[in-house]
PDB file of N, CA and C in Angstrom:
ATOM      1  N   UNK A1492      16.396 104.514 -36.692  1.00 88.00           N
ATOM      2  CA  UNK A1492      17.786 104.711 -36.354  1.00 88.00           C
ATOM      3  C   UNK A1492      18.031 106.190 -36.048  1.00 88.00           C
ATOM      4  N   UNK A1493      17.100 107.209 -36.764  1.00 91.00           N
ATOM      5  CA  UNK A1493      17.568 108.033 -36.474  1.00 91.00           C
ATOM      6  C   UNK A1493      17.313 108.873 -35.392  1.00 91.00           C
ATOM      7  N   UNK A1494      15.930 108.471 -34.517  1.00 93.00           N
ATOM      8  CA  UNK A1494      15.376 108.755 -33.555  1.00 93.00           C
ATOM      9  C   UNK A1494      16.324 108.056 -32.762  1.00 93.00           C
ATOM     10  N   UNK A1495      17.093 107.055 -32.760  1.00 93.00           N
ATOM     11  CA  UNK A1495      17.569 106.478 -31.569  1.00 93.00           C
ATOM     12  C   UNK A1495      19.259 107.366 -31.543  1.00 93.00           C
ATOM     13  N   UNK A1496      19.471 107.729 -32.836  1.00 93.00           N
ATOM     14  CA  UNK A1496      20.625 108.942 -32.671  1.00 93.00           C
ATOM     15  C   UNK A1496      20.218 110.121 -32.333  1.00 93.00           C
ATOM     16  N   UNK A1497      19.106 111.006 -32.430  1.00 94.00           N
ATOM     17  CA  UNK A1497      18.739 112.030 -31.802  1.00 94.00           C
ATOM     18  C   UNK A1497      18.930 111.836 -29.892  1.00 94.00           C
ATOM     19  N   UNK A1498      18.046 110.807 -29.581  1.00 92.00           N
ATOM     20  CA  UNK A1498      18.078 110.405 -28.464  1.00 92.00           C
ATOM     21  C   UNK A1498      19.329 110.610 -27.407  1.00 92.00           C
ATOM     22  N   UNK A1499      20.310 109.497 -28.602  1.00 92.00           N
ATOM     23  CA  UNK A1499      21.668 109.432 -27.766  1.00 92.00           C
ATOM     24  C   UNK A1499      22.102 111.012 -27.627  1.00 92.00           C
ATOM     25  N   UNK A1500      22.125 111.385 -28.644  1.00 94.00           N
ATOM     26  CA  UNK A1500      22.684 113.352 -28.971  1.00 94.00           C
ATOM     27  C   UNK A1500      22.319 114.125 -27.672  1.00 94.00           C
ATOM     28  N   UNK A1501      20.955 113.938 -27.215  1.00 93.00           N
ATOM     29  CA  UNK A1501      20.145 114.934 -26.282  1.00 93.00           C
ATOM     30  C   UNK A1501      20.633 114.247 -24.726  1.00 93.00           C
ATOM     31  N   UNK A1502      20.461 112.748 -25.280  1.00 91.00           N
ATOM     32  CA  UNK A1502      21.759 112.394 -23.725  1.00 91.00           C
ATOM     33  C   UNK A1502      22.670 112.597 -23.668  1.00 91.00           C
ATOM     34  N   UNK A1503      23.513 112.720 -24.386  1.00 92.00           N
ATOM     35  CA  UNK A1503      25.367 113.180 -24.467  1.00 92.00           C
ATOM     36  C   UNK A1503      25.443 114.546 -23.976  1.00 92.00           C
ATOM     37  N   UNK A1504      24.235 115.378 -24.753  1.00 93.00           N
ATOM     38  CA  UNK A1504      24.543 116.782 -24.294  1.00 93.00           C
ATOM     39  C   UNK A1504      23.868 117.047 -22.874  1.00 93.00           C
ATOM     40  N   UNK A1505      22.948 116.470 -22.170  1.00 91.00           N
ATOM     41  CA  UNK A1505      22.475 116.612 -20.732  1.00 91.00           C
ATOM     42  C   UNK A1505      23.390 115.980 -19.686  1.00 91.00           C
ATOM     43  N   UNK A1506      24.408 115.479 -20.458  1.00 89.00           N
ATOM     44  CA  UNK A1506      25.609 114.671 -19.406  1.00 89.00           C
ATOM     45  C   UNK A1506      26.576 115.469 -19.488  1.00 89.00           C
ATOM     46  N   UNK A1507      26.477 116.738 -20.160  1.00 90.00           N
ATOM     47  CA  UNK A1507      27.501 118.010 -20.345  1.00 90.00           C
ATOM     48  C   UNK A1507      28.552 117.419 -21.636  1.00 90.00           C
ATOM     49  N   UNK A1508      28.540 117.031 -22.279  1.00 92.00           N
ATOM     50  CA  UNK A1508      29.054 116.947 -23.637  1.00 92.00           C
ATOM     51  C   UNK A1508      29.422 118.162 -24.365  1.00 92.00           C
ATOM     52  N   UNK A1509      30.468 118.932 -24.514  1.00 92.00           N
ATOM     53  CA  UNK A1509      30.934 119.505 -24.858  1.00 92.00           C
ATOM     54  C   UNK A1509      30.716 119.988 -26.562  1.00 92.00           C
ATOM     55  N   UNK A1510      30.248 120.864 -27.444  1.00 92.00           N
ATOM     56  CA  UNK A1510      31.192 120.646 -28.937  1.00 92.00           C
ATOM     57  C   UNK A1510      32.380 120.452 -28.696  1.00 92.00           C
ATOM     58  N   UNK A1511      32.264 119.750 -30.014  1.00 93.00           N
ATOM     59  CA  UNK A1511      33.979 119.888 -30.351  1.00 93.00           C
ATOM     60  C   UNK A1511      34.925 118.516 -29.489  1.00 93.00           C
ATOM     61  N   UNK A1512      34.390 117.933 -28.313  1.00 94.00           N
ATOM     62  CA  UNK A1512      34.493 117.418 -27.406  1.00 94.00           C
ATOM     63  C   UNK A1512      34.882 115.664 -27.811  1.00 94.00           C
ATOM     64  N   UNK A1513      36.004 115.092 -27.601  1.00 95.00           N
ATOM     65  CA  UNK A1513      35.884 113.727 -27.670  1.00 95.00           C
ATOM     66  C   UNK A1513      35.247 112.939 -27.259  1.00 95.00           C
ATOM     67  N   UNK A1514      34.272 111.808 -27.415  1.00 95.00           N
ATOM     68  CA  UNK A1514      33.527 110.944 -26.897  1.00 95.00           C
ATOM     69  C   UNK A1514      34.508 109.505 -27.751  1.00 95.00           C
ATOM     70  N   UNK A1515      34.543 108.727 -26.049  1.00 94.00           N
ATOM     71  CA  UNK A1515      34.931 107.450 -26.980  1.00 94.00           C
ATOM     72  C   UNK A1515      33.719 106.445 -27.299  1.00 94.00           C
ATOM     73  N   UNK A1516      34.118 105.616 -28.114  1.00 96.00           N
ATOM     74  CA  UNK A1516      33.331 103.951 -28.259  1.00 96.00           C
ATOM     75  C   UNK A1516      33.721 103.007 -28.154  1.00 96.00           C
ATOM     76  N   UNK A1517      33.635 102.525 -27.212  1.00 94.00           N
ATOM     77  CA  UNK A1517      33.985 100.806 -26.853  1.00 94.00           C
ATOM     78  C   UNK A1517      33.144  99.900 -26.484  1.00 94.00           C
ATOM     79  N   UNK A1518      32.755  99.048 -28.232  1.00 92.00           N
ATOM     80  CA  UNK A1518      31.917  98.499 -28.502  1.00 92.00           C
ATOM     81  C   UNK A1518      32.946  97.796 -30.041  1.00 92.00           C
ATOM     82  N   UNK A1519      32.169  96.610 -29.649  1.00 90.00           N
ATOM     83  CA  UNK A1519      32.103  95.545 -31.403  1.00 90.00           C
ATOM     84  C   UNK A1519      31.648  96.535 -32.583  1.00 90.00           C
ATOM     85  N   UNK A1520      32.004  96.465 -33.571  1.00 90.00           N
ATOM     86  CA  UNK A1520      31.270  96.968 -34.706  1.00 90.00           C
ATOM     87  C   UNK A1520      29.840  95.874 -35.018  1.00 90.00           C
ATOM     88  N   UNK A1521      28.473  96.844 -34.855  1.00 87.00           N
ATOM     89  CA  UNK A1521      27.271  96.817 -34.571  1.00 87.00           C
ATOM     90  C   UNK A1521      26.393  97.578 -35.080  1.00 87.00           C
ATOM     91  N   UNK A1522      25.207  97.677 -35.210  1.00 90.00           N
ATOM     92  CA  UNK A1522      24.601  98.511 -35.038  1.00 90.00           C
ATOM     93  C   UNK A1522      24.191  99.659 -34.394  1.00 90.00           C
ATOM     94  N   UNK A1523      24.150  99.238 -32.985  1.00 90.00           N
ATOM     95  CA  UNK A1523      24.265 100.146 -31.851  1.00 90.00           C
ATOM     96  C   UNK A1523      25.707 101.219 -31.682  1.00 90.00           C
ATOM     97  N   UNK A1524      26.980 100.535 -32.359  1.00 92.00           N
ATOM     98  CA  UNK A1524      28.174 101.475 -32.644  1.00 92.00           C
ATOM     99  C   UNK A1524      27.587 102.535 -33.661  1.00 92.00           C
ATOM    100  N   UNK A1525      27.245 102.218 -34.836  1.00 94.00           N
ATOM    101  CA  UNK A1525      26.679 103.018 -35.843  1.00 94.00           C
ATOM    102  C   UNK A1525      25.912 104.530 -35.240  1.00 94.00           C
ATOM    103  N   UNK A1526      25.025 103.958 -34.616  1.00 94.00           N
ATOM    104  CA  UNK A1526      23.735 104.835 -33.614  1.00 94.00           C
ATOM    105  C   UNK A1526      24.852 105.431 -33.257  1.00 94.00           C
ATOM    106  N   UNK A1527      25.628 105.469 -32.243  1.00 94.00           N
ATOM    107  CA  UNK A1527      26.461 106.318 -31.991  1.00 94.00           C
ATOM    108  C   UNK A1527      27.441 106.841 -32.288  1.00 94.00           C
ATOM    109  N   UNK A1528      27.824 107.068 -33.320  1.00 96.00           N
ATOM    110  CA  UNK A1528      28.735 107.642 -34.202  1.00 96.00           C
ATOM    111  C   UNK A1528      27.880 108.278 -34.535  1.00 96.00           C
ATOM    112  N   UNK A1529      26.537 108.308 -35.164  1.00 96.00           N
ATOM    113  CA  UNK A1529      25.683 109.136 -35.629  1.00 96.00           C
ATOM    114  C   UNK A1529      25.380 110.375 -34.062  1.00 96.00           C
ATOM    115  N   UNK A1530      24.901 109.505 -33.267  1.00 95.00           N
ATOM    116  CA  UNK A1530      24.743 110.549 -32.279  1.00 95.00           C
ATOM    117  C   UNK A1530      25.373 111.504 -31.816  1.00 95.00           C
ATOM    118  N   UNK A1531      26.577 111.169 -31.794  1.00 96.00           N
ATOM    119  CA  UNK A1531      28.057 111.611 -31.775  1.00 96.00           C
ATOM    120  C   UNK A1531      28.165 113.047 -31.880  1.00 96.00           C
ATOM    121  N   UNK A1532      27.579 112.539 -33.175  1.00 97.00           N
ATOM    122  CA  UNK A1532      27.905 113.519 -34.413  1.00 97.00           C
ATOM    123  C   UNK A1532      27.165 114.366 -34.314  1.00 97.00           C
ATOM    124  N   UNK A1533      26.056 114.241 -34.401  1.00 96.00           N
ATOM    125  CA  UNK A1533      24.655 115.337 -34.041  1.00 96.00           C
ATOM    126  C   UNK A1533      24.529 115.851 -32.566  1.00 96.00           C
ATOM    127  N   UNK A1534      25.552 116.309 -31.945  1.00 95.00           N
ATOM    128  CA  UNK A1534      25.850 116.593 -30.635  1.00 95.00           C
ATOM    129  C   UNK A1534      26.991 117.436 -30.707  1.00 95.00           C
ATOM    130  N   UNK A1535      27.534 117.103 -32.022  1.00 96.00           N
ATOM    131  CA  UNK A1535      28.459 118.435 -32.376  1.00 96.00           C
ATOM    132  C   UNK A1535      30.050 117.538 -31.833  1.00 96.00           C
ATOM    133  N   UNK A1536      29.718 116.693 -31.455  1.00 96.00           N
ATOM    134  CA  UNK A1536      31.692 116.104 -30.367  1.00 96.00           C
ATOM    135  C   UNK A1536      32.080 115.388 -31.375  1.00 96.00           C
ATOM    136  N   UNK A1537      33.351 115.037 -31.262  1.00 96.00           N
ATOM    137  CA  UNK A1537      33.848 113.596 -32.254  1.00 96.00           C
ATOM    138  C   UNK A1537      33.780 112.597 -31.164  1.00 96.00           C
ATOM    139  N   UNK A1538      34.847 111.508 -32.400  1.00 96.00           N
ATOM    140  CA  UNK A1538      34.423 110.096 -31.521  1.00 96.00           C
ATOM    141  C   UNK A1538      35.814 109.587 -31.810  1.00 96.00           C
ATOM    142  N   UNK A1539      36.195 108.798 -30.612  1.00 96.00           N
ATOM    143  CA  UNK A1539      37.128 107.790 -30.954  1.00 96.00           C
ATOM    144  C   UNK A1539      37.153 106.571 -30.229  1.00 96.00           C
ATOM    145  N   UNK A1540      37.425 105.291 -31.633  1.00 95.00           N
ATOM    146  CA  UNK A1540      36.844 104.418 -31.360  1.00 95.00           C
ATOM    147  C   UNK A1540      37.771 103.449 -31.136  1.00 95.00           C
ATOM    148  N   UNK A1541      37.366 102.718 -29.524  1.00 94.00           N
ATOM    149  CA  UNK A1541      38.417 102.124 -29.162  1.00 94.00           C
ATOM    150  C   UNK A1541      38.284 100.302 -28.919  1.00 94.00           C
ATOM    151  N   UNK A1542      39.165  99.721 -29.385  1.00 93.00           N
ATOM    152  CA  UNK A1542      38.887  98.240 -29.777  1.00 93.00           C
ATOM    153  C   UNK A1542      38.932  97.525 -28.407  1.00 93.00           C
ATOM    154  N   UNK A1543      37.726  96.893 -27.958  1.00 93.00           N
ATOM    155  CA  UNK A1543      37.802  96.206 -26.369  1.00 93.00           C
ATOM    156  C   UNK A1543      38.519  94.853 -26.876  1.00 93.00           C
ATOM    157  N   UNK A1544      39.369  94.465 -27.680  1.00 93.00           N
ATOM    158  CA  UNK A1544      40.650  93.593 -27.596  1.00 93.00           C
ATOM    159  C   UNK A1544      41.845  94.161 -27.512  1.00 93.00           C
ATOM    160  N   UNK A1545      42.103  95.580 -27.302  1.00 92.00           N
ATOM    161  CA  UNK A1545      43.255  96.016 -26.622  1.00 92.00           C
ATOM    162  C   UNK A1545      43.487  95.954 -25.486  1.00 92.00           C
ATOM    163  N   UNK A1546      44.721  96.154 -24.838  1.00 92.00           N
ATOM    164  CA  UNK A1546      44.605  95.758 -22.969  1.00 92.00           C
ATOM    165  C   UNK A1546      44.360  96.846 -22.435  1.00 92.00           C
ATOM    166  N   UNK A1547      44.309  96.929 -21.953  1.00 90.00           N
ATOM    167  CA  UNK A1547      43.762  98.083 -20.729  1.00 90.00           C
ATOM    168  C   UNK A1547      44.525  99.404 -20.632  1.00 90.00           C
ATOM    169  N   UNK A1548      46.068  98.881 -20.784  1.00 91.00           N
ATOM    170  CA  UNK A1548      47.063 100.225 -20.845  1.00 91.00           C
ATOM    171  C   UNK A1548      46.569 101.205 -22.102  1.00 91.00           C
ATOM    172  N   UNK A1549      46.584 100.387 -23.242  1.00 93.00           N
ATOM    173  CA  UNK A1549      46.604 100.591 -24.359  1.00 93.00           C
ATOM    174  C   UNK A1549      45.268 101.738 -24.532  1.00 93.00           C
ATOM    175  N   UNK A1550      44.038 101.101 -23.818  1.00 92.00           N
ATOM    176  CA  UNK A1550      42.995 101.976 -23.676  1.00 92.00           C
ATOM    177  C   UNK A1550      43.081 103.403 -22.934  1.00 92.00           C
ATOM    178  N   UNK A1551      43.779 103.178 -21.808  1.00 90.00           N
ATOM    179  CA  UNK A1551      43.731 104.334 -21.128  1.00 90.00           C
ATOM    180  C   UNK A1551      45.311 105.978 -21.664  1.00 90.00           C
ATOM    181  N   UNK A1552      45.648 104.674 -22.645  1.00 91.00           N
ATOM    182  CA  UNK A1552      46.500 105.751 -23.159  1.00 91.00           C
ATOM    183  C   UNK A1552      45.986 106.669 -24.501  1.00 91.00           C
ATOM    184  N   UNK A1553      45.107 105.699 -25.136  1.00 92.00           N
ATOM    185  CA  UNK A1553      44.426 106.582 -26.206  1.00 92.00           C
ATOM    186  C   UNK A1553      43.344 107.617 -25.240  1.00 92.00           C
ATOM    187  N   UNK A1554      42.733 107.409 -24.297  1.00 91.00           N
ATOM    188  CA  UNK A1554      41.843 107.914 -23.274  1.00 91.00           C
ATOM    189  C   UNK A1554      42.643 109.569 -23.207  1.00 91.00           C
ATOM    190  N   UNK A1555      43.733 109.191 -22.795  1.00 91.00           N
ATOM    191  CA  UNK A1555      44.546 109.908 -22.257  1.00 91.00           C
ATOM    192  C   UNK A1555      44.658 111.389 -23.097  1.00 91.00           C
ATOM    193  N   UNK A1556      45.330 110.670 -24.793  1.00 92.00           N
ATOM    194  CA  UNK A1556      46.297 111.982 -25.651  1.00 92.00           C
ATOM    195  C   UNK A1556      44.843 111.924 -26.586  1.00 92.00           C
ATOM    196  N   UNK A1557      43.634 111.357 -25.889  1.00 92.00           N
ATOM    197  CA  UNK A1557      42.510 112.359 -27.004  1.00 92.00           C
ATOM    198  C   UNK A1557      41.466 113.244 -25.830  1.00 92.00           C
ATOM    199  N   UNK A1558      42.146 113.180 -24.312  1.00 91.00           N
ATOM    200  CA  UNK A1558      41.528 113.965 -23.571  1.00 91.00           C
ATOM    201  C   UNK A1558      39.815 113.663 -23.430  1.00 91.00           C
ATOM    202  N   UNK A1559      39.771 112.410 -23.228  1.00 90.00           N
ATOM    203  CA  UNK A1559      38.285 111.966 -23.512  1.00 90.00           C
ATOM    204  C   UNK A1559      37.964 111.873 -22.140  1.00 90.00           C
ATOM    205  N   UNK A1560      36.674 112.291 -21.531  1.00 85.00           N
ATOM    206  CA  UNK A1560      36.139 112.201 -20.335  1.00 85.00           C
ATOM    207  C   UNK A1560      34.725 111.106 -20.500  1.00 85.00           C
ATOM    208  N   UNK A1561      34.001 110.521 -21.501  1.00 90.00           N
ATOM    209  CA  UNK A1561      32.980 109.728 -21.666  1.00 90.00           C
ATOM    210  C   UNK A1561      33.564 108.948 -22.661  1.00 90.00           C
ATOM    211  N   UNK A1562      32.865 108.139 -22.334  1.00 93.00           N
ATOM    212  CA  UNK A1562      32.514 106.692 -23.071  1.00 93.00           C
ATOM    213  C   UNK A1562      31.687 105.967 -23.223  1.00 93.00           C
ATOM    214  N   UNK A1563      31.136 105.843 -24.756  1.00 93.00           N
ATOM    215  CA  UNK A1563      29.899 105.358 -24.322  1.00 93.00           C
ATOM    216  C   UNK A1563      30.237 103.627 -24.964  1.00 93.00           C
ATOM    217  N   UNK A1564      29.398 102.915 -24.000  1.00 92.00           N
ATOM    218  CA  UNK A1564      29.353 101.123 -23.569  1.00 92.00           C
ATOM    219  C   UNK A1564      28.457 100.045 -24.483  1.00 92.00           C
ATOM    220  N   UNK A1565      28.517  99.192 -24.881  1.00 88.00           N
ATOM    221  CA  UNK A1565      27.763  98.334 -25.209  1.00 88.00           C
ATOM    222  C   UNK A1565      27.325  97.519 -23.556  1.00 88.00           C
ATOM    223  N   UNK A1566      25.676  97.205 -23.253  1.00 88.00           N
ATOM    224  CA  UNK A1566      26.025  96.457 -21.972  1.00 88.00           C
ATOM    225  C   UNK A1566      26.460  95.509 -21.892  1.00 88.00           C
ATOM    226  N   UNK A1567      26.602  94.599 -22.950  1.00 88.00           N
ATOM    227  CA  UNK A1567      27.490  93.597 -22.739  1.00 88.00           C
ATOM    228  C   UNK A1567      29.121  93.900 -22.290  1.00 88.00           C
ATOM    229  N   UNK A1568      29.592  94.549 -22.910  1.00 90.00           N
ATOM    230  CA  UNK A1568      31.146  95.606 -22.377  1.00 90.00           C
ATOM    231  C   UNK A1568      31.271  96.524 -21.158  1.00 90.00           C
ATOM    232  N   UNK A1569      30.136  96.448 -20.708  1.00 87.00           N
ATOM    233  CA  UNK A1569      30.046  97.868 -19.196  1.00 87.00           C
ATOM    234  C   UNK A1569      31.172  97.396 -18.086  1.00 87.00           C
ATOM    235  N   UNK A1570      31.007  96.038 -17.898  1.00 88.00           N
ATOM    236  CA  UNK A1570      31.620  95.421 -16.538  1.00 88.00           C
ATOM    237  C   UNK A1570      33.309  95.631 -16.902  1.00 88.00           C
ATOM    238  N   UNK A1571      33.752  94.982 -18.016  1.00 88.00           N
ATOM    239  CA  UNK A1571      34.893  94.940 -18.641  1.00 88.00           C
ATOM    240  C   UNK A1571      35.368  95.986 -18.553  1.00 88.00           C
ATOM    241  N   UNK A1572      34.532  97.275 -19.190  1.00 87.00           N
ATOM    242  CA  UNK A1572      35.423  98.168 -19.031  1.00 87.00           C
ATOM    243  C   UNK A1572      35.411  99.029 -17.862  1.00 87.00           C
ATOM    244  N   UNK A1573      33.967  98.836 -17.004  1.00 85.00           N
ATOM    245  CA  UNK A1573      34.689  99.388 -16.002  1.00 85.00           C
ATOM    246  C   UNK A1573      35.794  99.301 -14.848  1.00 85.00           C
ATOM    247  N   UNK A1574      35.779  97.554 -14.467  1.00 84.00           N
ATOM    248  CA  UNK A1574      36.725  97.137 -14.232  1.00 84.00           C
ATOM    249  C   UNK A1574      38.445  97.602 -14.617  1.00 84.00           C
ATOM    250  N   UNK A1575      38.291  97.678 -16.540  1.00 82.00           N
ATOM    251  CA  UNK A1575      39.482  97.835 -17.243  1.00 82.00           C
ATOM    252  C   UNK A1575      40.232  99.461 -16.724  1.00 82.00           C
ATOM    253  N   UNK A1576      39.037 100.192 -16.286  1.00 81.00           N
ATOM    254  CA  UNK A1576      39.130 101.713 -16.179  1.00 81.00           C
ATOM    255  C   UNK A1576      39.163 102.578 -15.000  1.00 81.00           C
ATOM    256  N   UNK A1577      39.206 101.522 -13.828  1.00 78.00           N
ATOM    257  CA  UNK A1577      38.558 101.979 -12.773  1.00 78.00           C
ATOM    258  C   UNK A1577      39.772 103.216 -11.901  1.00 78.00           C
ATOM    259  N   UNK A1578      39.029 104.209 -11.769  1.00 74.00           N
ATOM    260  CA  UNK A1578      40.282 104.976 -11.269  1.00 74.00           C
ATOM    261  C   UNK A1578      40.547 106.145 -12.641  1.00 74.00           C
ATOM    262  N   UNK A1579      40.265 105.830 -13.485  1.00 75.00           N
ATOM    263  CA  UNK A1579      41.069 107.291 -14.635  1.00 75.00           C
ATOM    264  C   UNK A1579      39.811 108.382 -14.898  1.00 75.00           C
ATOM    265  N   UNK A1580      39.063 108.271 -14.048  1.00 77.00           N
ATOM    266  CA  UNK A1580      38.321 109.502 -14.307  1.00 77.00           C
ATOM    267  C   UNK A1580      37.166 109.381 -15.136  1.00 77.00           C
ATOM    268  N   UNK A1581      37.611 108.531 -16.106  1.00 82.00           N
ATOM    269  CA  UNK A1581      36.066 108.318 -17.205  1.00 82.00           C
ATOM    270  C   UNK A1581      34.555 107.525 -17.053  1.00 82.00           C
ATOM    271  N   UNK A1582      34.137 108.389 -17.589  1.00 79.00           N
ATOM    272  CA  UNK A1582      32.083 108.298 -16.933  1.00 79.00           C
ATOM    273  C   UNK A1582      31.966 107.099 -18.236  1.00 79.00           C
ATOM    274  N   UNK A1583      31.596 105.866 -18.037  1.00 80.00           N
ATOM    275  CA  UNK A1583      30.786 105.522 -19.086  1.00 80.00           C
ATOM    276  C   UNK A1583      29.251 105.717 -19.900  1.00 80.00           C
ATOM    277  N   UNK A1584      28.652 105.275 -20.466  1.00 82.00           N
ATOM    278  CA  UNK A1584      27.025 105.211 -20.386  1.00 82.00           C
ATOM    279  C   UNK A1584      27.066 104.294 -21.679  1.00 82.00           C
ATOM    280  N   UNK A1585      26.116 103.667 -20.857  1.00 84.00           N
ATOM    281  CA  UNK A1585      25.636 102.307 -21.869  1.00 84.00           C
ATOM    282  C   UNK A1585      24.554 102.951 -22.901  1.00 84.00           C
ATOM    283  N   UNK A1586      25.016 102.016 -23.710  1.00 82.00           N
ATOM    284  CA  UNK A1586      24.202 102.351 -25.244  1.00 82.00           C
ATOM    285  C   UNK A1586      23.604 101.257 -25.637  1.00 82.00           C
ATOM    286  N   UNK A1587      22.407 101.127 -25.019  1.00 73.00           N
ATOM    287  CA  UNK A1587      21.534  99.450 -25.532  1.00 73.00           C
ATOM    288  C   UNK A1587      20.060 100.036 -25.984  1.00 73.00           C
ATOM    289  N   UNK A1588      20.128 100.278 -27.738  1.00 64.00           N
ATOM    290  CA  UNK A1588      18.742 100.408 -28.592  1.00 64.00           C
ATOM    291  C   UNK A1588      18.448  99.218 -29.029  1.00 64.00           C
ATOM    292  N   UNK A1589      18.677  98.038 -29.110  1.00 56.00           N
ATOM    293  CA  UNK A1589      18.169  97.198 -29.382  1.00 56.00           C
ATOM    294  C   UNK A1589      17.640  95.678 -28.838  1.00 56.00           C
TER     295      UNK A1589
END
């Protein structure tokens, strides 16, 4: 697990990941959520974690007042949300360790 949070960390920061920097999650609570909260974290950014049973407004408004430019995806969730998102600026990247 923890190699697969280093991992994510060294990708977050080669995608220009900021410290200090919001990263969201929109994903089920999982394992693979875990991994990234950890990665998150070891990348120096926070996280905020956003429930893919909210509607779409709802998403792009937390998006919005936490100034988040990434998001990272479960692939089962990629289509959904990019669809849900299309147009506000935000980069996803899928997060599939398992």
């Amino acid at each position: 697990m923890d190699a697969y949070a280093n991992g994510l960390a060294w990708t977050l920061l080669s995608k220009g990941v900021q410290r200090g920097e919001v990263v969201g999650i929109y994903m089920e609570k999982s394992v693979e959520m875990f991994i990234s909260i950890l990665g998150i974290h070891k990348a120096a950014a926070a996280f905020v974690p956003l429930d893919p049973e909210n509607p779409a407004e709802r998403i792009r408004t937390i998006l919005d007042q936490a100034a988040t430019t990434s998001v990272l995806v479960n692939r089962s969730l990629q289509v959904q949300f990019d669809d849900a998102m299309s147009g506000c600026g935000v980069s996803s990247h899928v997060v599939d360790v398992l």
